[in-house]
Amino acid sequence: MKILTALLLLATAVHAADLIEHARAHADGKAAFSFDARAWNDAEATRHLPIGVFDSGIGGLTVLEALLTLDAFHNDTLQPGADGVPDFAQERFTYFGDQANMPYGNYSAVNRTDYLRELIVKDAVFLLGRRAWPAKGGEPKYDKPPVKAIVIACNTATAYGLEDIRKAVAAWKVPVIVVGVVEAGARGVLESKGTGGIGVLATVGTCASKVYPRTIASTLGRAGQSVPVIAQQGSATLAGAIEGDAAFPDSVSAYAMKEARALAEAYRAEKPSVPLQTIVLGCTHYPLAKEEIDTAFTALRQEDAFRDLVAEHRTFVNPAEATARELFRELAQAKLRLKPGEKCVLERGLFYLSVPRVEEVGIQLSGDGSLDKDYKYSRSPGHLDFEDTKNVPLTTELIPANSAKLVRERLPAVWKSLGR
Ligand code: DGL
């Protein structure tokens, strides 16, 4: 069994190495899954590049909203505290949602995290490169600016890919910083100064990776704090329901109730001596349903079996906000922030989404034009000359109607930035 695990680990490491080598071998950035390696030669020009943000889909726009609206620092002195000016006011963002290959949270359940890990490094390569596909037309274009930082807005992608991306960026000697939502979320737990136990709500994949319990424990430990009971609950339905996906017909409140109950039961199983008090919203979509999730815990406490198990007042940790603060600190430390009066090479933010590349031989689609589910989850890594999806500019027609409504109503800064 141990040998099998070691072999599997080795196999996955080799695939990340394949992609690292492929990008190195195509240093002009013309080939698929490659980038122009000279893009950061001029340190002065690097500061003027946009910040890349990626997610498995549109859920990461919650993180972008946090980035666009954060005001936790004085922009001139970099000291903590609001100054009435958004902290990233001068910066511009390039957002990418890998909509065609999502949900990322479900690859682990079918033992395809090897392919997921390759997808995640490909997301980073896309942001680093100039190559993107036009909305219409059979050839890629090379006019997208590279980025100076990568924010992994997806919890599942951070769980499975943060280390791979850091390893790749170091191997390519590319001077960009990489920030993931999980470390920031763990720091958010530390800063929330909760007194009870901790519960993590996330996708099935994020929970299977155990990244949150591990990172929270090491973050609290490093700060000299004792680590309380940490329970987790992975949901295969809540993110879809929040997006208004027709495959999840019940209300968000109903799915939230189911997950809250399951989390509380998982917490009980750990035989805790204090109530469950801090809830980590460990999936991009969950901050949008914070009210429903909190209401679910309040309803649970009406039942005798849960009254003493769940704290009367819960603290919610939104890793998106913590990520925005982390990015500010990292950019300042790396001296990559734009100085007063300076401008990004982009006038306004850019948005991209992946779609099936129907002309690729062997690709299989479902009735609605998306990648066939069995096809999607049976792919294997290492086929770097094969592009069954392509990254195109995001237009309103590409966002499912329910999701567009969600963005318009709940993420106003993003909506404005989309130019709607
Ligand atoms: N963005 C994912 C996350 O934060 C949720 C959606 C998915 O499974 O792709 O984990």
Short mmCIF file of C-alpha atoms and ligand atoms in Angstrom, two decimals:
data_model
loop_
_atom_site.label_atom_id
_atom_site.label_comp_id
_atom_site.label_asym_id
_atom_site.label_seq_id
_atom_site.Cartn_x
_atom_site.Cartn_y
_atom_site.Cartn_z
CA MET A 1 0.00 0.00 0.00
CA LYS A 2 2.83 2.37 0.98
CA ILE A 3 4.68 1.56 -2.25
CA LEU A 4 1.51 2.22 -4.26
CA THR A 5 1.06 5.63 -2.61
CA ALA A 6 4.71 6.49 -3.25
CA LEU A 7 4.35 5.49 -6.91
CA LEU A 8 1.19 7.56 -7.26
CA LEU A 9 2.89 10.59 -5.71
CA LEU A 10 5.85 10.14 -8.02
CA ALA A 11 3.55 9.90 -11.03
CA THR A 12 1.81 13.18 -10.13
CA ALA A 13 5.09 14.94 -9.50
CA VAL A 14 6.30 13.84 -12.92
CA HIS A 15 3.22 15.31 -14.61
CA ALA A 16 3.80 18.72 -13.01
CA ALA A 17 7.40 18.34 -14.19
CA ASP A 18 6.16 17.59 -17.73
CA LEU A 19 4.26 20.83 -17.85
CA ILE A 20 7.14 22.79 -16.30
CA GLU A 21 9.47 21.36 -18.95
CA HIS A 22 6.96 21.93 -21.76
CA ALA A 23 6.66 25.64 -20.87
CA ARG A 24 10.44 25.92 -20.62
CA ALA A 25 10.87 24.29 -24.02
CA HIS A 26 8.41 26.75 -25.65
CA ALA A 27 9.87 29.93 -24.18
CA ASP A 28 8.40 32.20 -26.87
CA GLY A 29 4.92 31.43 -25.52
CA LYS A 30 3.39 30.58 -28.89
CA ALA A 31 2.49 26.95 -28.12
CA ALA A 32 -0.51 25.89 -26.04
CA PHE A 33 0.25 25.86 -22.28
CA SER A 34 3.34 28.05 -22.59
CA PHE A 35 4.24 31.70 -21.95
CA ASP A 36 6.80 34.23 -23.11
CA ALA A 37 9.65 33.73 -20.64
CA ARG A 38 11.08 37.22 -21.34
CA ALA A 39 7.99 39.02 -20.06
CA TRP A 40 9.54 39.93 -16.68
CA ASN A 41 13.03 40.91 -17.85
CA ASP A 42 12.45 44.57 -17.02
CA ALA A 43 11.68 44.87 -13.28
CA GLU A 44 10.28 48.38 -13.74
CA ALA A 45 7.83 47.20 -16.41
CA THR A 46 6.80 44.23 -14.25
CA ARG A 47 5.23 46.55 -11.65
CA HIS A 48 2.89 47.89 -14.32
CA LEU A 49 1.47 44.48 -15.17
CA PRO A 50 -1.98 43.41 -13.93
CA ILE A 51 -2.66 40.95 -11.11
CA GLY A 52 -3.99 37.55 -12.22
CA VAL A 53 -6.86 35.88 -10.37
CA PHE A 54 -8.18 32.44 -11.22
CA ASP A 55 -10.89 30.09 -10.11
CA SER A 56 -12.60 26.98 -11.43
CA GLY A 57 -15.48 29.20 -12.60
CA ILE A 58 -17.27 32.37 -11.70
CA GLY A 59 -17.27 31.68 -7.93
CA GLY A 60 -13.87 33.35 -7.64
CA LEU A 61 -15.52 36.62 -8.52
CA THR A 62 -16.34 36.80 -4.78
CA VAL A 63 -12.58 37.01 -4.22
CA LEU A 64 -12.24 39.62 -6.96
CA GLU A 65 -15.00 41.66 -5.27
CA ALA A 66 -12.96 41.55 -2.05
CA LEU A 67 -9.85 42.66 -3.96
CA LEU A 68 -11.67 45.53 -5.65
CA THR A 69 -13.25 46.80 -2.44
CA LEU A 70 -10.63 46.15 0.27
CA ASP A 71 -9.80 49.21 2.33
CA ALA A 72 -7.76 47.86 5.22
CA PHE A 73 -4.56 49.86 4.72
CA HIS A 74 -3.41 53.43 4.23
CA ASN A 75 -2.30 53.44 0.62
CA ASP A 76 0.52 55.94 1.12
CA THR A 77 2.06 54.70 4.39
CA LEU A 78 1.03 51.01 3.96
CA GLN A 79 0.00 51.04 7.65
CA PRO A 80 -3.09 49.08 8.72
CA GLY A 81 -6.36 51.06 8.82
CA ALA A 82 -8.92 52.33 6.32
CA ASP A 83 -8.18 55.58 4.45
CA GLY A 84 -11.31 55.77 2.30
CA VAL A 85 -9.44 54.68 -0.85
CA PRO A 86 -9.66 51.05 -2.02
CA ASP A 87 -6.27 49.43 -1.42
CA PHE A 88 -5.92 48.21 -5.01
CA ALA A 89 -7.41 51.33 -6.63
CA GLN A 90 -4.45 51.77 -8.98
CA GLU A 91 -4.06 48.11 -9.86
CA ARG A 92 -5.90 46.19 -12.58
CA PHE A 93 -6.89 42.53 -12.58
CA THR A 94 -7.05 39.75 -15.17
CA TYR A 95 -9.64 37.19 -14.10
CA PHE A 96 -9.85 33.66 -15.43
CA GLY A 97 -12.60 31.13 -14.65
CA ASP A 98 -12.04 27.55 -15.84
CA GLN A 99 -15.78 27.06 -16.29
CA ALA A 100 -15.46 24.29 -18.92
CA ASN A 101 -13.52 22.01 -16.55
CA MET A 102 -15.38 22.68 -13.31
CA PRO A 103 -16.43 21.60 -10.69
CA TYR A 104 -12.87 21.13 -9.46
CA GLY A 105 -14.33 19.88 -6.17
CA ASN A 106 -15.47 16.61 -7.73
CA TYR A 107 -12.21 15.30 -9.31
CA SER A 108 -10.95 13.71 -6.08
CA ALA A 109 -14.07 11.53 -5.73
CA VAL A 110 -13.22 9.85 -9.07
CA ASN A 111 -9.47 9.63 -8.33
CA ARG A 112 -8.53 12.15 -10.97
CA THR A 113 -6.59 14.64 -8.87
CA ASP A 114 -3.60 14.00 -11.18
CA TYR A 115 -5.50 15.65 -14.03
CA LEU A 116 -6.88 18.34 -11.72
CA ARG A 117 -3.34 19.26 -10.65
CA GLU A 118 -2.30 19.67 -14.26
CA LEU A 119 -5.37 21.81 -14.96
CA ILE A 120 -4.44 24.10 -12.06
CA VAL A 121 -0.87 24.67 -13.28
CA LYS A 122 -2.29 25.30 -16.78
CA ASP A 123 -4.50 28.03 -15.25
CA ALA A 124 -1.37 29.72 -13.91
CA VAL A 125 0.39 29.34 -17.28
CA PHE A 126 -2.56 31.03 -18.98
CA LEU A 127 -2.36 34.03 -16.66
CA LEU A 128 1.42 34.27 -17.12
CA GLY A 129 1.13 34.17 -20.91
CA ARG A 130 -0.08 36.43 -23.68
CA ARG A 131 -1.98 33.66 -25.47
CA ALA A 132 -5.80 33.70 -25.43
CA TRP A 133 -8.50 32.75 -27.89
CA PRO A 134 -10.83 35.28 -29.48
CA ALA A 135 -14.61 34.87 -28.95
CA LYS A 136 -14.85 33.82 -32.58
CA GLY A 137 -12.10 32.54 -34.85
CA GLY A 138 -9.88 29.50 -35.16
CA GLU A 139 -6.49 30.89 -34.04
CA PRO A 140 -5.25 32.15 -30.68
CA LYS A 141 -4.13 35.76 -30.24
CA TYR A 142 -1.09 36.96 -28.32
CA ASP A 143 -2.19 40.36 -26.99
CA LYS A 144 -3.10 39.57 -23.40
CA PRO A 145 -0.62 41.12 -20.93
CA PRO A 146 1.22 38.75 -18.55
CA VAL A 147 0.70 39.18 -14.79
CA LYS A 148 2.89 40.18 -11.85
CA ALA A 149 1.01 38.13 -9.25
CA ILE A 150 -1.26 35.10 -9.20
CA VAL A 151 -4.16 34.83 -6.77
CA ILE A 152 -5.63 31.34 -6.57
CA ALA A 153 -9.19 32.32 -5.74
CA CYS A 154 -10.40 28.70 -5.67
CA ASN A 155 -10.14 26.72 -2.43
CA THR A 156 -9.97 23.38 -4.23
CA ALA A 157 -7.28 24.67 -6.61
CA THR A 158 -5.29 26.01 -3.66
CA ALA A 159 -5.62 22.67 -1.89
CA TYR A 160 -4.30 20.68 -4.83
CA GLY A 161 -2.19 23.18 -6.78
CA LEU A 162 -0.60 25.91 -4.63
CA GLU A 163 2.60 23.96 -4.06
CA ASP A 164 2.80 22.90 -7.73
CA ILE A 165 2.42 26.50 -8.93
CA ARG A 166 5.03 27.76 -6.45
CA LYS A 167 7.36 24.99 -7.58
CA ALA A 168 6.75 25.80 -11.24
CA VAL A 169 7.24 29.56 -10.81
CA ALA A 170 10.52 28.92 -8.98
CA ALA A 171 11.69 26.49 -11.70
CA TRP A 172 10.89 29.06 -14.42
CA LYS A 173 12.56 31.82 -12.37
CA VAL A 174 9.52 34.01 -12.92
CA PRO A 175 9.36 36.86 -10.34
CA VAL A 176 5.62 36.71 -9.65
CA ILE A 177 4.07 36.20 -6.26
CA VAL A 178 1.53 33.46 -5.64
CA VAL A 179 -1.22 33.81 -3.04
CA GLY A 180 -3.82 31.13 -2.25
CA VAL A 181 -7.09 31.43 -0.35
CA VAL A 182 -6.38 28.64 2.15
CA GLU A 183 -3.32 30.13 3.90
CA ALA A 184 -5.13 33.46 3.99
CA GLY A 185 -8.25 31.77 5.36
CA ALA A 186 -6.19 30.09 8.09
CA ARG A 187 -4.74 33.46 8.98
CA GLY A 188 -8.32 34.77 9.05
CA VAL A 189 -9.13 32.08 11.66
CA LEU A 190 -6.15 33.22 13.76
CA GLU A 191 -7.19 36.89 13.52
CA SER A 192 -10.84 36.12 14.36
CA LYS A 193 -9.69 35.10 17.89
CA GLY A 194 -12.53 32.60 18.33
CA THR A 195 -12.86 30.73 21.59
CA GLY A 196 -14.73 27.58 20.53
CA GLY A 197 -14.25 24.82 18.00
CA ILE A 198 -13.77 25.25 14.27
CA GLY A 199 -15.89 23.95 11.39
CA VAL A 200 -14.87 24.06 7.75
CA LEU A 201 -17.49 24.03 4.99
CA ALA A 202 -15.94 23.34 1.57
CA THR A 203 -16.16 21.12 -1.50
CA VAL A 204 -15.73 17.35 -1.25
CA GLY A 205 -12.28 17.70 -2.85
CA THR A 206 -11.03 20.43 -0.51
CA CYS A 207 -12.13 18.38 2.50
CA ALA A 208 -10.58 15.18 1.12
CA SER A 209 -7.23 17.00 0.83
CA LYS A 210 -7.47 17.99 4.56
CA VAL A 211 -5.72 21.24 3.60
CA TYR A 212 -7.78 23.43 5.94
CA PRO A 213 -7.33 21.42 9.17
CA ARG A 214 -3.62 21.10 8.39
CA THR A 215 -3.08 24.78 7.55
CA ILE A 216 -5.25 26.10 10.39
CA ALA A 217 -3.41 23.86 12.89
CA SER A 218 0.02 24.98 11.68
CA THR A 219 -1.01 28.67 11.58
CA LEU A 220 -2.41 28.58 15.14
CA GLY A 221 0.54 26.48 16.29
CA ARG A 222 3.11 28.91 14.88
CA ALA A 223 1.31 31.73 16.69
CA GLY A 224 1.68 29.80 19.96
CA GLN A 225 -2.04 29.01 20.25
CA SER A 226 -3.57 25.68 21.14
CA VAL A 227 -5.49 24.00 18.34
CA PRO A 228 -9.17 23.33 19.09
CA VAL A 229 -11.26 20.60 17.49
CA ILE A 230 -11.51 21.17 13.73
CA ALA A 231 -14.29 19.37 11.84
CA GLN A 232 -15.11 19.60 8.15
CA GLN A 233 -18.02 18.95 5.84
CA GLY A 234 -17.62 18.60 2.08
CA SER A 235 -20.63 19.46 -0.05
CA ALA A 236 -21.24 18.32 -3.62
CA THR A 237 -24.39 20.44 -3.93
CA LEU A 238 -24.20 23.80 -2.15
CA ALA A 239 -21.98 25.63 -4.69
CA GLY A 240 -24.21 24.52 -7.58
CA ALA A 241 -27.35 25.52 -5.71
CA ILE A 242 -25.92 28.98 -4.96
CA GLU A 243 -25.19 29.42 -8.69
CA GLY A 244 -28.84 28.56 -9.40
CA ASP A 245 -27.86 25.41 -11.32
CA ALA A 246 -31.05 23.54 -12.31
CA ALA A 247 -29.43 20.24 -11.25
CA PHE A 248 -29.98 21.37 -7.64
CA PRO A 249 -33.71 22.11 -7.46
CA ASP A 250 -34.08 22.75 -3.70
CA SER A 251 -33.56 26.15 -2.09
CA VAL A 252 -30.11 27.29 -0.96
CA SER A 253 -31.52 27.33 2.60
CA ALA A 254 -32.45 23.65 2.32
CA TYR A 255 -28.95 22.64 1.14
CA ALA A 256 -27.37 24.90 3.78
CA MET A 257 -29.44 23.19 6.49
CA LYS A 258 -28.31 19.75 5.31
CA GLU A 259 -24.62 20.79 5.38
CA ALA A 260 -24.88 22.63 8.72
CA ARG A 261 -26.38 19.52 10.30
CA ALA A 262 -23.70 17.28 8.78
CA LEU A 263 -20.93 19.62 9.97
CA ALA A 264 -22.36 19.71 13.48
CA GLU A 265 -22.53 15.89 13.51
CA ALA A 266 -18.92 15.64 12.27
CA TYR A 267 -17.97 18.04 15.05
CA ARG A 268 -19.84 15.94 17.65
CA ALA A 269 -17.95 12.85 16.49
CA GLU A 270 -14.69 14.54 17.57
CA LYS A 271 -16.03 14.60 21.17
CA PRO A 272 -15.38 18.32 21.68
CA SER A 273 -15.44 20.00 25.08
CA VAL A 274 -16.43 23.44 23.69
CA PRO A 275 -19.18 24.45 21.23
CA LEU A 276 -18.61 24.87 17.51
CA GLN A 277 -18.03 28.60 17.10
CA THR A 278 -15.89 29.51 14.08
CA ILE A 279 -17.16 28.55 10.64
CA VAL A 280 -14.75 28.78 7.72
CA LEU A 281 -16.53 29.45 4.42
CA GLY A 282 -13.98 27.35 2.52
CA CYS A 283 -15.55 27.52 -0.93
CA THR A 284 -15.73 30.53 -3.23
CA HIS A 285 -19.52 30.47 -3.34
CA TYR A 286 -20.31 30.16 0.36
CA PRO A 287 -19.83 33.82 1.39
CA LEU A 288 -22.81 34.50 -0.90
CA ALA A 289 -24.93 32.22 1.29
CA LYS A 290 -23.57 33.29 4.68
CA GLU A 291 -27.02 34.39 5.89
CA GLU A 292 -28.62 31.08 4.93
CA ILE A 293 -25.79 29.12 6.58
CA ASP A 294 -25.99 31.15 9.79
CA THR A 295 -29.78 30.82 9.86
CA ALA A 296 -29.35 27.06 9.46
CA PHE A 297 -27.14 26.90 12.58
CA THR A 298 -29.64 29.04 14.51
CA ALA A 299 -32.41 26.62 13.48
CA LEU A 300 -30.25 23.65 14.51
CA ARG A 301 -29.85 25.11 17.99
CA GLN A 302 -33.65 24.88 18.42
CA GLU A 303 -33.15 21.11 18.61
CA ASP A 304 -32.07 19.76 22.02
CA ALA A 305 -29.36 17.62 20.45
CA PHE A 306 -27.52 20.67 19.08
CA ARG A 307 -28.14 23.44 21.63
CA ASP A 308 -24.92 22.89 23.57
CA LEU A 309 -22.94 21.68 20.57
CA VAL A 310 -23.24 24.86 18.50
CA ALA A 311 -22.34 28.30 19.90
CA GLU A 312 -25.15 30.85 20.09
CA HIS A 313 -23.09 33.39 18.13
CA ARG A 314 -20.92 32.07 15.35
CA THR A 315 -17.90 33.79 13.79
CA PHE A 316 -17.66 33.40 10.03
CA VAL A 317 -14.28 33.48 8.34
CA ASN A 318 -14.40 34.57 4.70
CA PRO A 319 -11.04 33.61 3.14
CA ALA A 320 -11.71 36.09 0.30
CA GLU A 321 -11.20 39.10 2.58
CA ALA A 322 -8.16 37.52 4.21
CA THR A 323 -6.73 36.83 0.74
CA ALA A 324 -7.09 40.47 -0.26
CA ARG A 325 -5.15 41.56 2.83
CA GLU A 326 -2.50 38.91 2.20
CA LEU A 327 -2.05 40.06 -1.40
CA PHE A 328 -1.61 43.67 -0.30
CA ARG A 329 1.11 42.70 2.17
CA GLU A 330 2.90 40.42 -0.30
CA LEU A 331 2.83 42.98 -3.12
CA ALA A 332 4.18 45.68 -0.81
CA GLN A 333 6.92 43.39 0.48
CA ALA A 334 7.96 42.39 -3.06
CA LYS A 335 7.88 46.10 -4.06
CA LEU A 336 5.45 45.23 -6.82
CA ARG A 337 2.72 47.79 -5.94
CA LEU A 338 2.22 50.66 -8.34
CA LYS A 339 3.46 53.92 -6.88
CA PRO A 340 1.18 57.01 -6.63
CA GLY A 341 0.60 58.42 -10.10
CA GLU A 342 1.67 55.22 -11.87
CA LYS A 343 -0.69 53.25 -14.08
CA CYS A 344 -1.17 49.61 -15.02
CA VAL A 345 -0.72 48.71 -18.69
CA LEU A 346 -4.41 47.85 -18.68
CA GLU A 347 -6.96 50.65 -18.68
CA ARG A 348 -9.57 48.28 -17.24
CA GLY A 349 -9.74 44.71 -15.97
CA LEU A 350 -9.84 41.71 -18.29
CA PHE A 351 -12.07 38.67 -17.88
CA TYR A 352 -11.70 35.22 -19.48
CA LEU A 353 -13.65 32.00 -19.24
CA SER A 354 -12.86 28.55 -20.66
CA VAL A 355 -15.27 26.93 -23.13
CA PRO A 356 -15.08 23.57 -24.95
CA ARG A 357 -12.93 23.73 -28.09
CA VAL A 358 -15.37 21.82 -30.24
CA GLU A 359 -13.00 21.47 -33.19
CA GLU A 360 -10.53 19.32 -31.18
CA VAL A 361 -10.64 15.71 -32.40
CA GLY A 362 -11.94 13.25 -29.81
CA ILE A 363 -13.71 15.76 -27.59
CA GLN A 364 -17.11 14.68 -26.25
CA LEU A 365 -19.91 17.11 -25.48
CA SER A 366 -23.22 16.80 -23.65
CA GLY A 367 -26.57 18.05 -24.97
CA ASP A 368 -26.13 21.61 -23.66
CA GLY A 369 -22.73 22.00 -25.34
CA SER A 370 -20.61 21.57 -22.21
CA LEU A 371 -17.97 18.82 -21.83
CA ASP A 372 -19.58 15.44 -21.34
CA LYS A 373 -19.35 14.52 -17.65
CA ASP A 374 -17.82 11.06 -18.14
CA TYR A 375 -15.36 12.45 -20.68
CA LYS A 376 -14.45 15.35 -18.38
CA TYR A 377 -13.61 13.17 -15.41
CA SER A 378 -11.76 10.42 -17.29
CA ARG A 379 -8.99 12.56 -18.82
CA SER A 380 -5.36 11.97 -17.89
CA PRO A 381 -2.45 14.43 -17.69
CA GLY A 382 0.53 14.72 -20.00
CA HIS A 383 -1.20 15.50 -23.34
CA LEU A 384 0.18 18.98 -23.78
CA ASP A 385 -0.50 19.21 -27.52
CA PHE A 386 -4.21 18.57 -26.96
CA GLU A 387 -6.55 21.53 -26.28
CA ASP A 388 -10.11 20.44 -25.62
CA THR A 389 -10.98 23.75 -24.00
CA LYS A 390 -9.99 27.29 -24.89
CA ASN A 391 -9.92 30.49 -22.88
CA VAL A 392 -11.99 33.28 -24.44
CA PRO A 393 -13.08 36.76 -23.32
CA LEU A 394 -15.95 36.57 -20.87
CA THR A 395 -19.16 38.03 -22.23
CA THR A 396 -22.56 38.14 -20.54
CA GLU A 397 -23.85 35.41 -22.87
CA LEU A 398 -21.22 33.04 -21.46
CA ILE A 399 -22.37 33.53 -17.86
CA PRO A 400 -25.41 31.38 -17.04
CA ALA A 401 -28.42 33.68 -16.40
CA ASN A 402 -28.70 32.82 -12.69
CA SER A 403 -25.00 33.46 -12.13
CA ALA A 404 -25.20 36.78 -13.98
CA LYS A 405 -28.04 37.80 -11.66
CA LEU A 406 -25.94 36.78 -8.67
CA VAL A 407 -22.99 38.87 -9.83
CA ARG A 408 -25.16 41.89 -10.63
CA GLU A 409 -26.95 41.83 -7.28
CA ARG A 410 -24.21 40.64 -4.91
CA LEU A 411 -20.88 41.64 -6.46
CA PRO A 412 -21.43 45.26 -7.56
CA ALA A 413 -17.75 46.22 -7.93
CA VAL A 414 -17.15 43.20 -10.21
CA TRP A 415 -20.28 43.97 -12.19
CA LYS A 416 -19.11 47.52 -12.74
CA SER A 417 -15.66 46.30 -13.71
CA LEU A 418 -17.28 43.95 -16.25
CA GLY A 419 -18.57 47.13 -17.85
CA ARG A 420 -22.26 46.27 -17.49
N1 DGL B 1 -14.26 27.26 -6.68
C1 DGL B 1 -14.43 26.03 -5.97
C2 DGL B 1 -13.84 26.16 -4.56
O1 DGL B 1 -13.67 27.25 -4.03
C3 DGL B 1 -15.87 25.60 -5.90
C4 DGL B 1 -16.44 25.15 -7.22
C5 DGL B 1 -15.77 23.89 -7.79
O2 DGL B 1 -15.88 22.80 -7.21
O3 DGL B 1 -15.16 24.03 -8.85
O4 DGL B 1 -13.51 25.18 -3.96
#
